[in-house]
XYZ file of C-alpha atoms in Angstrom:
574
model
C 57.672 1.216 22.457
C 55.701 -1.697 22.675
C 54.768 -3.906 25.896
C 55.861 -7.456 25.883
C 53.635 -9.291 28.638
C 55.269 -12.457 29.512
C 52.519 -14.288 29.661
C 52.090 -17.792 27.795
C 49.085 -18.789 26.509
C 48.270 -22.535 26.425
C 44.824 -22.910 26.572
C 43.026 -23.549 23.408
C 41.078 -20.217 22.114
C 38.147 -22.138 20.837
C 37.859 -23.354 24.619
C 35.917 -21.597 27.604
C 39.076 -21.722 29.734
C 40.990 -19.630 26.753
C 38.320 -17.537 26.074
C 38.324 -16.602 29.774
C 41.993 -15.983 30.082
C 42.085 -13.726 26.913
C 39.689 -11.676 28.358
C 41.782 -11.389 30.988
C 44.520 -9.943 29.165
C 42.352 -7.810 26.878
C 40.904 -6.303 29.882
C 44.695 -5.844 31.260
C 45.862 -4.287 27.669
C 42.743 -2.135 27.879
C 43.677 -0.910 31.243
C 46.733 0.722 30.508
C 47.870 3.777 28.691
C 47.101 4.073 25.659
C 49.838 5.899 24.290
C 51.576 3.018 25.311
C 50.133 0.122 22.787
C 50.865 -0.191 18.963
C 47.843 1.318 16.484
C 47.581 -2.201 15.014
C 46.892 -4.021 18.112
C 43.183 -4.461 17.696
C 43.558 -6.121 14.384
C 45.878 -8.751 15.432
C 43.160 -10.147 17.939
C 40.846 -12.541 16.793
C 37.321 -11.603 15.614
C 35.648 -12.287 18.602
C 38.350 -10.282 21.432
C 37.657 -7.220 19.351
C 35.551 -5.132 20.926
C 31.601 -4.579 18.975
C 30.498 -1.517 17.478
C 27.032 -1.273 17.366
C 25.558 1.192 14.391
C 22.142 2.231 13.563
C 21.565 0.174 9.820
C 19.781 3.327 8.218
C 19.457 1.654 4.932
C 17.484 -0.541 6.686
C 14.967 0.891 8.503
C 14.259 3.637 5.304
C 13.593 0.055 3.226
C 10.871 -0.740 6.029
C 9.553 2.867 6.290
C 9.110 2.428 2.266
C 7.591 -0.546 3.400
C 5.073 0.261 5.604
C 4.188 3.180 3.191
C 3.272 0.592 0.699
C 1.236 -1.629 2.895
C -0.590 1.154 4.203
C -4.100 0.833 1.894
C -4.157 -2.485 3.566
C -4.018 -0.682 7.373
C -6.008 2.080 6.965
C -9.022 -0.428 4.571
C -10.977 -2.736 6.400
C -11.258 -4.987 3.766
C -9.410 -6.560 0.907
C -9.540 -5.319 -2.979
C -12.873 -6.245 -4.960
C -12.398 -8.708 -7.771
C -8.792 -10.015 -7.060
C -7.499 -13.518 -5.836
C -6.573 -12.346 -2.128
C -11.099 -13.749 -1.695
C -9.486 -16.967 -3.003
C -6.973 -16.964 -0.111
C -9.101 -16.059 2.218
C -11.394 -18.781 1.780
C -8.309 -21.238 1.523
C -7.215 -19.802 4.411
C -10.105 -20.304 6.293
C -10.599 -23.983 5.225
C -7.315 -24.665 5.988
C -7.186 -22.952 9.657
C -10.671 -24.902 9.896
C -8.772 -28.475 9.252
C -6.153 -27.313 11.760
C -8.427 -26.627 14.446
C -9.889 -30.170 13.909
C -6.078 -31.647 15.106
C -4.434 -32.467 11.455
C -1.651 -29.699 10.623
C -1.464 -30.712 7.041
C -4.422 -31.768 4.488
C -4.556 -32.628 0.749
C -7.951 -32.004 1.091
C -10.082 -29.092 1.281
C -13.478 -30.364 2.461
C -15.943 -27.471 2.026
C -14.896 -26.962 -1.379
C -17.683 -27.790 -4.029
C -20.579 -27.229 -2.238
C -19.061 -29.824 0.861
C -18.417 -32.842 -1.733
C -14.696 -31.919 -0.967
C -11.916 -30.663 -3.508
C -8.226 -32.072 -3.769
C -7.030 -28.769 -5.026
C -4.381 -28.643 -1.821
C -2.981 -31.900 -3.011
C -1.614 -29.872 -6.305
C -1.645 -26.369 -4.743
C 1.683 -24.749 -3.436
C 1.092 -25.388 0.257
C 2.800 -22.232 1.845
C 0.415 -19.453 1.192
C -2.725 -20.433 2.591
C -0.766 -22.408 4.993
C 0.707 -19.489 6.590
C -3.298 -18.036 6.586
C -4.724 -20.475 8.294
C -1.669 -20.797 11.020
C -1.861 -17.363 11.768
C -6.127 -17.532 12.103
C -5.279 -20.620 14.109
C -2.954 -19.139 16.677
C -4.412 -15.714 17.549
C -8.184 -16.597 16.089
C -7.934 -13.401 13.781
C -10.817 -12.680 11.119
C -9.658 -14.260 7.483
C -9.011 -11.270 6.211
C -6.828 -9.937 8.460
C -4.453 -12.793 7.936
C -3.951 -12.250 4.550
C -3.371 -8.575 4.751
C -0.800 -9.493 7.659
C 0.681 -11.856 5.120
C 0.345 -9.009 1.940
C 2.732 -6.472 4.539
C 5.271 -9.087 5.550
C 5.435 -10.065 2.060
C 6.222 -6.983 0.824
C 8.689 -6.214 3.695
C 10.552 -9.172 3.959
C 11.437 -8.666 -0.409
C 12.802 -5.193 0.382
C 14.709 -6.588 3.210
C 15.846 -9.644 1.573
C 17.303 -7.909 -1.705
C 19.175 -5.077 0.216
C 20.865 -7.970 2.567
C 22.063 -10.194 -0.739
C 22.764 -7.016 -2.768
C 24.608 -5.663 -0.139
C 26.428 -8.478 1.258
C 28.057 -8.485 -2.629
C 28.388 -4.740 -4.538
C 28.360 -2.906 -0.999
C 25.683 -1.160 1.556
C 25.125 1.866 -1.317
C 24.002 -0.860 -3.896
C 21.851 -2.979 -1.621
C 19.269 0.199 -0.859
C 19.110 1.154 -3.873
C 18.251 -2.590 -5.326
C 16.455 -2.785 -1.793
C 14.225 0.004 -2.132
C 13.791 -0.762 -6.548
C 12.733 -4.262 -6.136
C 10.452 -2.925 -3.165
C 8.795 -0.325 -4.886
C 8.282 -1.814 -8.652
C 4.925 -2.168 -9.842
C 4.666 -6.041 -10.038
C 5.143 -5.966 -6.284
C 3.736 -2.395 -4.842
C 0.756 -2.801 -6.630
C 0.028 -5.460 -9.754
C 0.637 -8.585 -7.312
C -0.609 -6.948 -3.708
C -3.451 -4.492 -4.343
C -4.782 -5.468 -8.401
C -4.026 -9.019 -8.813
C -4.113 -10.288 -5.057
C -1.838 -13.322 -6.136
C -0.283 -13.805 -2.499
C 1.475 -17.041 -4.188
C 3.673 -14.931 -6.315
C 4.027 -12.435 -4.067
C 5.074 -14.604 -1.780
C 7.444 -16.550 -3.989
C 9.443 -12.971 -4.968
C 9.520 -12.181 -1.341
C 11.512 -14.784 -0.639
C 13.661 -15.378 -3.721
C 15.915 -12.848 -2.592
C 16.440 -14.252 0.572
C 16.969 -17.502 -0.744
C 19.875 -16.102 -2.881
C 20.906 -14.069 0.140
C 21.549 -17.770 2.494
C 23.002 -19.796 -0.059
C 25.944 -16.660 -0.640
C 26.224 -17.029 3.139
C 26.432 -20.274 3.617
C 28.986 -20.740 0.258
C 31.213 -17.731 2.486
C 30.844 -19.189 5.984
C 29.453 -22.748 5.971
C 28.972 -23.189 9.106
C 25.832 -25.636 10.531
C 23.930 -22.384 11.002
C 24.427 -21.163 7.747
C 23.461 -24.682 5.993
C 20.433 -24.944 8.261
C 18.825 -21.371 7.344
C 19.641 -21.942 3.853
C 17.782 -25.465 3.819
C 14.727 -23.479 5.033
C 14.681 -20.783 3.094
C 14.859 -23.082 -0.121
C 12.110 -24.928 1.571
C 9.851 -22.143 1.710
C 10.490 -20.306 -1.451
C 9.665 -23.519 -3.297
C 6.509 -23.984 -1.409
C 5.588 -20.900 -2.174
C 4.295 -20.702 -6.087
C 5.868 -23.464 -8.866
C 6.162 -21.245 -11.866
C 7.907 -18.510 -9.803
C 10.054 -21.238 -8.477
C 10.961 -22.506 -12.103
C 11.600 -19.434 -13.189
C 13.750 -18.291 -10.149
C 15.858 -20.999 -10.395
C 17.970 -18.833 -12.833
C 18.905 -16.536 -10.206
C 19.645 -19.651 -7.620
C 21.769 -21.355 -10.759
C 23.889 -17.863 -11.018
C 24.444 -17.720 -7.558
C 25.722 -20.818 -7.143
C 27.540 -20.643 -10.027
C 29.628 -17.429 -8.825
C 30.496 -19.147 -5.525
C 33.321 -21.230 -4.466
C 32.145 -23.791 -2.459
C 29.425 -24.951 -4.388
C 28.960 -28.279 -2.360
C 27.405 -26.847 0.369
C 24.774 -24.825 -1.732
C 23.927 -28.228 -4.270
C 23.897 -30.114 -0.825
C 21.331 -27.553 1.120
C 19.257 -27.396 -1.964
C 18.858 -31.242 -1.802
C 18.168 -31.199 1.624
C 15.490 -28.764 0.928
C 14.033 -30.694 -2.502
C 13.712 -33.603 0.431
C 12.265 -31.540 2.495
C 9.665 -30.769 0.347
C 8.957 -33.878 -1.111
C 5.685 -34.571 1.356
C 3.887 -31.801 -1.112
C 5.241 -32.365 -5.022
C 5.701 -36.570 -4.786
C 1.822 -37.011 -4.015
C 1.399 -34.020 -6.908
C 3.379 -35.346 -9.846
C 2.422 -38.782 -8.722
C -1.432 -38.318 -8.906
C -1.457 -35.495 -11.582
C -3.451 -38.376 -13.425
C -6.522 -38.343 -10.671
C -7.807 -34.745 -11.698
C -9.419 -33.397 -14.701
C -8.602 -29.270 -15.002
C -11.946 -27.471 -16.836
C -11.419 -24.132 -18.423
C -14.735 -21.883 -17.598
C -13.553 -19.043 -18.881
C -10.262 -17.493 -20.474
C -7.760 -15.976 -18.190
C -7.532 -11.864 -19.330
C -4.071 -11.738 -18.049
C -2.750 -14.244 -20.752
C -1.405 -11.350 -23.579
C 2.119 -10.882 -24.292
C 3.553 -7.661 -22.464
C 4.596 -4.636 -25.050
C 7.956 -3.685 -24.317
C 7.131 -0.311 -24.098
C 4.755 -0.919 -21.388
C 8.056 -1.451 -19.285
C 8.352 2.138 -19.172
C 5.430 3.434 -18.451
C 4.682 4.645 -15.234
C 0.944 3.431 -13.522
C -1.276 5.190 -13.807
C -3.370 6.580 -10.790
C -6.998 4.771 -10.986
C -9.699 6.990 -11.090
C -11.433 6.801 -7.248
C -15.403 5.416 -9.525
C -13.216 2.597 -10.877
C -14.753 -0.987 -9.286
C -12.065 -2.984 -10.838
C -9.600 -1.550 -12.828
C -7.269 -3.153 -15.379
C -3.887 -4.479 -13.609
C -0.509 -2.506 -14.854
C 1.184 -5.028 -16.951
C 5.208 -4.154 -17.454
C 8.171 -3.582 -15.157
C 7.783 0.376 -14.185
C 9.740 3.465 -15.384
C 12.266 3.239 -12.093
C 12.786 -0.820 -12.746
C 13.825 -0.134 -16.286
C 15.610 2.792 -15.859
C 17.809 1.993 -12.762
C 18.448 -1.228 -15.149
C 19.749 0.833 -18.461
C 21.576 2.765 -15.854
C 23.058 -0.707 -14.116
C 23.618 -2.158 -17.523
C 25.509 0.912 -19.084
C 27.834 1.265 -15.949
C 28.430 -2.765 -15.883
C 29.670 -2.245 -19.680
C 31.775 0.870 -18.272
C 33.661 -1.268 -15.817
C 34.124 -4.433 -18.062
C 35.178 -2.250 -20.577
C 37.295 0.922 -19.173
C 37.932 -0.107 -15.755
C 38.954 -4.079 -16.639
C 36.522 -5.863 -14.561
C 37.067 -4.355 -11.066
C 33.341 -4.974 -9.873
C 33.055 -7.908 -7.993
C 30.850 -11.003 -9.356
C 31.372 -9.365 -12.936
C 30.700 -12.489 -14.380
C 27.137 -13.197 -11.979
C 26.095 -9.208 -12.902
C 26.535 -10.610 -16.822
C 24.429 -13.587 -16.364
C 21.637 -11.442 -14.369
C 21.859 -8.960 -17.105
C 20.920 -11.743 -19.496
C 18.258 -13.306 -17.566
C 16.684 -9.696 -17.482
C 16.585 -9.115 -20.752
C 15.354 -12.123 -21.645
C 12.429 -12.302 -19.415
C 11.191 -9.034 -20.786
C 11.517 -10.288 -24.639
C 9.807 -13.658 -23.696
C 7.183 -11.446 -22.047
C 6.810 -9.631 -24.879
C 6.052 -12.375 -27.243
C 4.472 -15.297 -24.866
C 1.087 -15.506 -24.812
C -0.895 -18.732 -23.963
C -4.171 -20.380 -24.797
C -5.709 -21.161 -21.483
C -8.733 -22.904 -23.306
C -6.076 -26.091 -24.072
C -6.694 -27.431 -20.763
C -3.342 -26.763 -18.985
C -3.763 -25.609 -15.491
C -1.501 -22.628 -13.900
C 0.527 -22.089 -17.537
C 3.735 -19.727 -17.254
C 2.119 -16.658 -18.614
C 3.645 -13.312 -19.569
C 3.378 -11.462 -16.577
C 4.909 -14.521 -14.595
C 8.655 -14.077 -17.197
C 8.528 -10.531 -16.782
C 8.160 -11.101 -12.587
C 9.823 -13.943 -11.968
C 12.822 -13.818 -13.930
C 13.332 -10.282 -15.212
C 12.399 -8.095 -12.150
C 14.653 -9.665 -9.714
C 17.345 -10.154 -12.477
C 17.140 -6.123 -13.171
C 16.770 -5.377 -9.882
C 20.397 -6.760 -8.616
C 22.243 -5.347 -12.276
C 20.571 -1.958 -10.959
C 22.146 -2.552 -7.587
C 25.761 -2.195 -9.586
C 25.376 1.273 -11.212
C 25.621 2.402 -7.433
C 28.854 0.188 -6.560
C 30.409 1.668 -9.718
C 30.373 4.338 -8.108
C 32.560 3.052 -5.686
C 35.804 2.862 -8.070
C 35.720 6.736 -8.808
C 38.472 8.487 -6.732
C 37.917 9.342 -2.912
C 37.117 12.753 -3.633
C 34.689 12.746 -5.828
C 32.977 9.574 -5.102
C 30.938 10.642 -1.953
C 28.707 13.164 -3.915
C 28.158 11.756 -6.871
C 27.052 8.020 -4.915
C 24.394 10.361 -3.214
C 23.031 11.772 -5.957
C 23.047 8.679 -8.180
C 21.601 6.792 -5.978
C 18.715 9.452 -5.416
C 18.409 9.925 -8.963
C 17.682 5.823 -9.363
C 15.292 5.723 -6.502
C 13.305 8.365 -7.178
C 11.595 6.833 -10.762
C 10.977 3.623 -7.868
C 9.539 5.424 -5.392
C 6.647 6.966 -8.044
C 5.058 3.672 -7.834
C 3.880 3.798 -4.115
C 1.626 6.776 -5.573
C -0.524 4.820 -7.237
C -0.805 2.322 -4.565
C -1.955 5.087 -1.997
C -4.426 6.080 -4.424
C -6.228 3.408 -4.534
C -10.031 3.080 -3.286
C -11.171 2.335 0.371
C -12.118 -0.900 0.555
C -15.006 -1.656 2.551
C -14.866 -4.347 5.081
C -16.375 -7.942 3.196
C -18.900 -10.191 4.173
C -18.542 -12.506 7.026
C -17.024 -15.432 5.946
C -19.719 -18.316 6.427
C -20.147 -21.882 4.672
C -23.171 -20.056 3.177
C -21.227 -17.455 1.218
C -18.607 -20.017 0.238
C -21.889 -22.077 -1.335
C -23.351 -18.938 -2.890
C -20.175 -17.921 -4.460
C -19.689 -21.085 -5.982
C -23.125 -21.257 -7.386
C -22.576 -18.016 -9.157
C -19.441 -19.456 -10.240
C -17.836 -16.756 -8.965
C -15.174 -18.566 -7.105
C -15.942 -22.501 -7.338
C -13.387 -24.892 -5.369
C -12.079 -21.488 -4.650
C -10.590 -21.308 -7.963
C -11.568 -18.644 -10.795
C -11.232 -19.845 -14.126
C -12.137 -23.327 -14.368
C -12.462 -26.252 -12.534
C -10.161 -29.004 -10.630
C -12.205 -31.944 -10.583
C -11.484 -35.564 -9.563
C -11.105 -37.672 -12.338
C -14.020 -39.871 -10.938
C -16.714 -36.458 -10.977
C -15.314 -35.542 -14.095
C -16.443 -38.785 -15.754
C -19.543 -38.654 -14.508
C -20.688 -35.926 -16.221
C -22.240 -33.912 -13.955
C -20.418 -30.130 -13.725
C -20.734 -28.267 -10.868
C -22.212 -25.290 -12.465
C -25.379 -27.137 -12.551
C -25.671 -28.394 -9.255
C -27.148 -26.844 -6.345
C -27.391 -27.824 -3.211
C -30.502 -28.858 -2.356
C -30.699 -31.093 -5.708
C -27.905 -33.268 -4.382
C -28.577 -37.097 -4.145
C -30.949 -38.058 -1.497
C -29.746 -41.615 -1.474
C -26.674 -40.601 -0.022
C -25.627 -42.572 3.390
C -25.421 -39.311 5.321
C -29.090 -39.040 4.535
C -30.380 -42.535 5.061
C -32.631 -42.803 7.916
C -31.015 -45.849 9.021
C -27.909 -43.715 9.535
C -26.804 -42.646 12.930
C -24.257 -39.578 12.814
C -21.523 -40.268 15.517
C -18.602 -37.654 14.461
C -17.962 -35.672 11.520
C -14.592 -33.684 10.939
C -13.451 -32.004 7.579
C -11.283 -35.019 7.233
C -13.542 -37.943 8.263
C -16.569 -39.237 9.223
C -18.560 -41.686 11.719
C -21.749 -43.157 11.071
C -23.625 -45.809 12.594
C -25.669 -47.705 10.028
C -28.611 -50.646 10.871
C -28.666 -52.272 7.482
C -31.930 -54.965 6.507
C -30.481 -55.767 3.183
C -26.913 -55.711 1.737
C -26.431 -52.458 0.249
C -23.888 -50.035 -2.125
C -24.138 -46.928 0.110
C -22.529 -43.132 -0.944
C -20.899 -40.470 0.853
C -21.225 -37.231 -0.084
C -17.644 -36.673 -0.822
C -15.642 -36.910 -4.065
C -13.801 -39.999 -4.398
C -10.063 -39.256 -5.017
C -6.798 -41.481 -4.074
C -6.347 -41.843 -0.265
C -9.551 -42.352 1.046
C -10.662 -45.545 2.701
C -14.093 -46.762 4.926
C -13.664 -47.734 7.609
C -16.352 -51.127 9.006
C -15.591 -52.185 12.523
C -12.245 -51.354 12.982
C -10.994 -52.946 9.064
C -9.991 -50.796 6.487
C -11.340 -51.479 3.113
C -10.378 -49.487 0.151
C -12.748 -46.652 -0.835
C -14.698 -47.040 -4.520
C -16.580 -44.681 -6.715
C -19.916 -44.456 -7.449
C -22.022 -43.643 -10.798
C -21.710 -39.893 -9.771
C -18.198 -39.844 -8.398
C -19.126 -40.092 -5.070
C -17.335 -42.581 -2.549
C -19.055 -45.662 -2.238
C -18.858 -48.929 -0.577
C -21.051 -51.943 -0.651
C -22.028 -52.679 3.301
C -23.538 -56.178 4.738
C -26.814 -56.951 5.928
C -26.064 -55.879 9.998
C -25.517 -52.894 12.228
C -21.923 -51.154 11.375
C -19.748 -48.356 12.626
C -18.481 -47.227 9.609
């Protein structure tokens, strides 16, 4: 029989004072028998009188066990692969933690680049990655290379994590591990992008794709201030992260939005974020006119993708081989899990009449996938035309088709969901074992690889060596990012060393007295006889100014690109 209390609530629920006096009667309801109470008395209370079950998320921690199995070459080498980008970071890395420690957060302007004549290349580069390098060298004073192997693991953690949170918060808990531990464990991630490539930007970028996709559902299901806040952030970072990823992941962002129902709050947090972010691509669109890109050589990655090379599983690099030859396609598991996905979406459409949730978003994914693997298959690009960072073919099969995949994978486990109670708990298990195992084969050839040996100590030295053996000049690989002012002076760096620089140079006039010199800026005394056109030994690019006595004047170019200003006949603080 139930219990009437005759009590009468007037306080407002969303208030302290009600919260407090429901309490009070929850703890009074609690209290007595309960054979007494009706079954359904726990539902009628509001979400937060209901009392919290807290659960172990297994899903979870086996995605971050898979995880730290991946990232373990990185723990158990001192070093970083030979021959990839991750030296390029490094050095970025270091300049950038270097201009941090000198008290500016954020530069457009990398001045040890180019033998110390300075390099804009942060002006046009996605800010994020070496960002995030030199922050964590400037907080806890870590060698280079440990912050970008720190950044390689949370990378690849934070994607697994990421995908099995959106996956699951859509087709179910069953569906996000297994999309979790796929998109985790494919080849472009486990090993092309972290260990053979070392492109942290587009590792980066993937990582936190997902989790982009993963706020914005949140936020269109409970737009609350929280929700709009971590979605604004998460936007703001992914786009920071690497532009052609970006581009490209905008499909999934567009789909997502797309299958919502309050798609004002998502279009509003992803102007908030294009705002946000407007401090790094306004200066780069706006002066994409004050550089001159050089092609050195051609990029090797630049041939279209065989579609048959989607299903190939990597091979294991023989323990002699230096630098082997990145895998270039998707992975057996990827594709598989994918066929698998696709044929069990067409089931449900077709037989079961379109009982999966988000049928119409798992369509448009499906799409996208397939898409990016034919464009991949036929793109290829002539990086001797002068374009600088082109979408290449590796970049559609990534950025669009693996995460696309990845979440139409997710749904050949929910399917299983719609099968009858008694045969559905089985059959889920062994699906979704059968789909993760082709995954998992990938970590295999990422534990095979070599042991790196710990690197060089990163000095201003090395930096100039590499770039005289062009190995790595304005910490770029292929070419060249010039200000348009060196570039039409004729002079490429590949010629010039060091100790052949000008001598007429104002840091080497005699007359000059050095008073402070930061990556960022300068201060000279100078005792001029004579009026004279004086250089720095910087590149002259938009946004630099001298400095005489206190009054700005705006900076010039010399003959050979350099800044230069004409000074009167006196003694100056410039």
């Amino acid at each position: 029989m139930p219990i009437q209390l005759p009590i009468k609530l007037t306080a407002n629920y969303n208030t302290l004072a009600g919260k407090s006096v429901a309490h009070h009667i929850s703890a009074i309801i609690v209290g007595m028998n309960s054979d007494m109470l009706p079954d359904t008395l726990p539902d009628d209370l509001p979400a937060w009188m209901r009392p919290r079950h807290r659960v172990i998320d297994w899903a979870l921690l086996v995605i971050c066990a898979c995880a730290l199995l991946i990232a373990l070459p990185l723990i158990a080498s001192p070093g970083l692969p030979r021959h990839t980008d991750a030296a390029l970071f490094v050095a970025r890395g270091a300049q950038t933690a270097q201009i941090m420690r000198s008290g500016t957060l954020y530069s457009r302007w990398a001045s040890d680049f180019y033998f110390g004549l300075g390099s804009p290349l942060f002006n046009y580069l996605p800010p994020l990655p070496h960002w995030l390098v030199g922050v964590h060298q400037f907080i806890t004073d870590a060698n280079p290379i440990d912050s970008v192997k720190v950044l390689i693991g949370l990378s690849l953690l934070a994607a697994g994590v990421g995908m099995y949170g959106f996956v699951r918060d859509r087709y179910g808990a069953r569906a996000g591990l297994l999309s979790g531990l796929i998109y985790l464990s494919s080849p472009p991630l486990a090993l092309t992008l972290s260990y053979q490539r070392g492109d942290l930007s587009a590792l980066l970028s993937l990582s936190l794709l997902p989790w982009a996709l993963w706020t914005l559902d949140r936020l269109a299901q409970q737009p609350t201030r929280r929700a709009f806040v971590t979605a604004v952030l998460t936007l703001a970072a992914w786009s920071l992260a690497d532009v052609r990823m970006t581009v490209l992941g905008a499909f999934c962002v567009a789909v997502v939005i797309a299958s919502s129902k309050r798609r004002y709050f998502s279009l509003s947090a992803i102007a908030v974020a294009l705002l946000i972010t407007a401090f790094y691509w306004l200066p780069a669109l706006a002066e994409q006119d004050a550089v001159q890109w050089i092609p050195l050589a051609a990029d090797p990655n630049s041939a279209p993708i065989a579609l048959l090379q989607n299903f190939v599983v990597p091979p294991i690099a023989a323990p002699h081989m230096i630098n082997p030859a990145p895998y270039q396609g998707l992975g057996l598991g990827v594709s598989l899990a994918a066929l698998i996905g696709g044929l069990t979406l067409f089931y449900d459409y077709a037989v079961l009449r379109d009982r999966t949730p988000f049928m119409g978003a798992l369509v448009a994914f499906a799409i996208g996938g397939g898409a990016g693997v034919l464009i991949a298959s036929v793109a290829e690009v002539n990086n001797s035309a002068g374009a600088w960072q082109p979408l290449q073919a590796y970049h559609w099969l990534s950025g669009l088709a693996l995460p696309c995949l990845t979440i139409v994978a997710g749904a050949a486990a929910a399917s299983v969901e719609h099968l009858p109670k008694r045969l559905s708990i089985r059959p889920a298990f062994a699906l979704t074992a059968f789909l993760a195992l082709p995954t998992l084969l990938t970590i295999t050839p990422a534990l095979s690889t070599t042991y790196w040996p710990a690197s060089a100590a990163l000095t201003t030295a090395n930096d100039a060596a590499s770039e005289l053996a062009i190995h790595a000049p304005g910490s770029l690989r292929n070419g060249l990012l010039l200000p348009i002012a060196a570039y039409r002076a004729g002079a490429p760096l590949a010629t010039i060393a060091i100790n052949t620089l000008p001598e007429n140079t104002l840091r080497n006039d005699p007359s000059v007295l050095p008073i402070e010199d930061t990556p960022l800026s300068s201060r000279f005394t100078v005792a001029l006889g004579t009026i004279q056109r004086v250089s720095f030994k910087r590149y002259a690019f938009p946004g630099w100014f001298v400095g005489i006595d206190n009054m700005a004047y705006p900076a010039e170019s010399s003959s050979q690109g350099f800044v230069a200003l004409t000074l009167p006949k006196a003694t100056r603080e410039v």
